Amino acid sequence: MRPTVESDPEVSSSPLSGGSQMSDLPQPSRAGLTLSGPTKVAVVGAGFIADFHLAVLTRTPGVEVVAVCDTVQERAAAAAKQHGVAGVATDLAQLPGMGVQVAHLTTPPDLHVPLTRALLELGLGVFVEKPLALCSADARELVDMAQARDLPLAVNHNNVFAP
């Protein structure tokens, strides 16, 4: 049985449960990103949750969605067309050449660690749909990688405060 975040001492838990706050964790700086002009974003994974990210990102001031990336080109192309995104990619290695600075990772959870690792190795910041990883050791590795490369790494849980 996998431990929950609250019972895992390596992962920060909620202040309400007596654990440290997320703000207590070391945070990567933003020096790895060029902050002039819009932030250039790619959505990686063109499945169900990608539509929500694309709908918000394409309406967010200061953000330019430059690509949708998926291993199935037709799926990436359909999502890109639906949301007015010009770029389509089938390989993560294409993203830096497209000017991408940050990738929204919207793939199934078992792919989060290897794809986040690959994106960080390419020099891209990553905004990962929950969960970041399936074990705390992998989560710590990704945080350490982001810090070593001075890249942003964040996890999305948009319903964290929903009852």
Short mmCIF file of C-alpha atoms in Angstrom, two decimals:
data_model
loop_
_atom_site.label_atom_id
_atom_site.label_comp_id
_atom_site.label_asym_id
_atom_site.label_seq_id
_atom_site.Cartn_x
_atom_site.Cartn_y
_atom_site.Cartn_z
CA MET A 1 0.00 0.00 0.00
CA ARG A 2 1.32 3.43 -0.97
CA PRO A 3 1.51 5.94 1.91
CA THR A 4 -0.56 9.08 1.69
CA VAL A 5 1.12 12.46 1.53
CA GLU A 6 0.09 13.16 5.13
CA SER A 7 1.82 10.02 6.42
CA ASP A 8 4.97 10.40 4.34
CA PRO A 9 7.65 12.31 6.29
CA GLU A 10 9.56 13.27 3.13
CA VAL A 11 6.65 15.21 1.66
CA SER A 12 5.37 18.43 3.15
CA SER A 13 1.84 18.06 4.48
CA SER A 14 -0.93 20.50 5.17
CA PRO A 15 -0.41 23.07 7.91
CA LEU A 16 -3.73 21.83 9.30
CA SER A 17 -2.26 18.36 9.84
CA GLY A 18 0.74 19.71 11.72
CA GLY A 19 3.22 19.36 8.84
CA SER A 20 5.36 22.08 7.36
CA GLN A 21 3.84 24.48 4.89
CA MET A 22 4.64 24.32 1.19
CA SER A 23 6.24 27.75 1.54
CA ASP A 24 8.83 26.12 3.82
CA LEU A 25 10.16 24.04 0.91
CA PRO A 26 13.06 25.46 -1.07
CA GLN A 27 11.72 27.12 -4.18
CA PRO A 28 13.53 27.25 -7.52
CA SER A 29 14.23 30.77 -8.68
CA ARG A 30 12.88 32.08 -11.95
CA ALA A 31 16.29 33.09 -13.29
CA GLY A 32 16.15 30.21 -15.80
CA LEU A 33 13.29 31.93 -17.65
CA THR A 34 13.45 35.04 -19.77
CA LEU A 35 10.71 37.26 -18.39
CA SER A 36 10.42 39.82 -21.19
CA GLY A 37 7.39 39.30 -23.40
CA PRO A 38 4.80 36.59 -22.98
CA THR A 39 5.67 33.28 -21.36
CA LYS A 40 5.76 30.71 -24.15
CA VAL A 41 3.94 27.55 -23.13
CA ALA A 42 3.34 24.09 -24.57
CA VAL A 43 0.74 21.63 -23.42
CA VAL A 44 2.16 18.10 -23.35
CA GLY A 45 -0.50 15.43 -23.62
CA ALA A 46 -3.63 16.15 -25.65
CA GLY A 47 -6.11 14.11 -23.66
CA PHE A 48 -9.14 15.10 -21.56
CA ILE A 49 -7.50 17.47 -19.05
CA ALA A 50 -5.49 19.24 -21.76
CA ASP A 51 -8.67 20.93 -23.00
CA PHE A 52 -9.10 22.66 -19.63
CA HIS A 53 -5.48 23.86 -19.61
CA LEU A 54 -5.67 25.06 -23.21
CA ALA A 55 -8.95 26.90 -22.65
CA VAL A 56 -7.46 28.84 -19.73
CA LEU A 57 -3.98 29.35 -21.17
CA THR A 58 -5.21 30.74 -24.48
CA ARG A 59 -7.19 33.41 -22.56
CA THR A 60 -4.46 34.29 -20.05
CA PRO A 61 -2.70 37.63 -20.57
CA GLY A 62 1.07 37.29 -20.71
CA VAL A 63 0.92 33.69 -21.97
CA GLU A 64 1.43 32.50 -25.52
CA VAL A 65 0.59 28.86 -26.18
CA VAL A 66 3.00 27.92 -28.94
CA ALA A 67 2.48 24.15 -29.18
CA VAL A 68 0.49 21.10 -28.29
CA CYS A 69 2.64 17.99 -27.97
CA ASP A 70 1.38 14.41 -28.04
CA THR A 71 2.83 11.15 -29.32
CA VAL A 72 -0.23 10.87 -31.59
CA GLN A 73 0.12 13.69 -34.11
CA GLU A 74 -3.57 13.67 -35.05
CA ARG A 75 -4.59 14.15 -31.42
CA ALA A 76 -2.11 17.02 -30.96
CA ALA A 77 -3.23 18.63 -34.21
CA ALA A 78 -6.92 18.38 -33.28
CA ALA A 79 -6.35 19.99 -29.87
CA ALA A 80 -4.17 22.70 -31.41
CA LYS A 81 -6.78 23.49 -34.06
CA GLN A 82 -9.62 23.57 -31.52
CA HIS A 83 -7.75 26.11 -29.36
CA GLY A 84 -6.07 28.17 -32.09
CA VAL A 85 -2.53 26.99 -31.36
CA ALA A 86 -0.15 27.09 -34.33
CA GLY A 87 2.46 24.53 -33.25
CA VAL A 88 2.16 20.76 -33.08
CA ALA A 89 4.87 18.42 -31.82
CA THR A 90 5.17 14.68 -31.32
CA ASP A 91 8.49 14.71 -29.47
CA LEU A 92 9.52 16.71 -26.39
CA ALA A 93 12.86 17.48 -28.05
CA GLN A 94 11.01 19.70 -30.56
CA LEU A 95 9.75 22.10 -27.87
CA PRO A 96 12.91 24.16 -27.15
CA GLY A 97 13.25 24.92 -30.87
CA MET A 98 9.69 26.25 -30.82
CA GLY A 99 10.63 28.77 -28.13
CA VAL A 100 8.78 26.96 -25.32
CA GLN A 101 9.77 28.08 -21.81
CA VAL A 102 7.25 26.15 -19.72
CA ALA A 103 5.35 22.94 -20.42
CA HIS A 104 1.99 22.06 -18.88
CA LEU A 105 2.15 18.29 -18.41
CA THR A 106 -1.31 16.78 -18.79
CA THR A 107 -0.49 13.12 -19.26
CA PRO A 108 -1.49 10.10 -17.13
CA PRO A 109 0.20 10.01 -13.67
CA ASP A 110 2.54 7.11 -14.44
CA LEU A 111 4.21 9.30 -17.08
CA HIS A 112 4.70 12.38 -14.88
CA VAL A 113 8.13 11.49 -13.51
CA PRO A 114 9.86 10.45 -16.74
CA LEU A 115 8.33 13.27 -18.77
CA THR A 116 9.00 15.92 -16.12
CA ARG A 117 12.59 14.68 -15.90
CA ALA A 118 12.94 14.89 -19.70
CA LEU A 119 11.44 18.38 -19.85
CA LEU A 120 13.74 19.65 -17.10
CA GLU A 121 16.72 18.11 -18.90
CA LEU A 122 15.67 20.09 -21.99
CA GLY A 123 15.80 23.28 -19.92
CA LEU A 124 12.03 23.79 -19.68
CA GLY A 125 10.01 24.68 -16.62
CA VAL A 126 7.16 22.28 -15.86
CA PHE A 127 3.64 22.72 -14.52
CA VAL A 128 2.50 19.17 -13.74
CA GLU A 129 -1.09 18.05 -13.40
CA LYS A 130 -1.45 16.19 -10.08
CA PRO A 131 0.17 14.06 -8.81
CA LEU A 132 3.76 15.17 -9.31
CA ALA A 133 4.98 11.64 -8.64
CA LEU A 134 3.73 8.37 -7.23
CA CYS A 135 6.35 8.26 -4.45
CA SER A 136 8.14 10.89 -2.40
CA ALA A 137 11.63 9.87 -3.58
CA ASP A 138 10.69 10.64 -7.18
CA ALA A 139 9.06 13.93 -6.15
CA ARG A 140 12.23 14.96 -4.28
CA GLU A 141 14.38 14.03 -7.31
CA LEU A 142 12.30 16.27 -9.57
CA VAL A 143 12.44 19.17 -7.10
CA ASP A 144 16.22 18.75 -6.86
CA MET A 145 16.53 18.66 -10.67
CA ALA A 146 14.50 21.85 -11.05
CA GLN A 147 16.54 23.63 -8.39
CA ALA A 148 19.85 22.51 -9.91
CA ARG A 149 18.74 23.87 -13.30
CA ASP A 150 17.13 27.00 -11.85
CA LEU A 151 13.80 26.11 -13.48
CA PRO A 152 10.25 26.44 -12.18
CA LEU A 153 8.43 23.26 -11.19
CA ALA A 154 4.83 23.35 -9.95
CA VAL A 155 1.95 20.96 -9.38
CA ASN A 156 -1.65 21.76 -10.29
CA HIS A 157 -4.49 20.75 -8.01
CA ASN A 158 -7.25 23.16 -8.90
CA ASN A 159 -9.80 21.64 -6.48
CA VAL A 160 -7.56 21.52 -3.41
CA PHE A 161 -9.97 23.64 -1.37
CA ALA A 162 -13.23 22.16 -2.74
CA PRO A 163 -15.25 20.37 -0.04
#
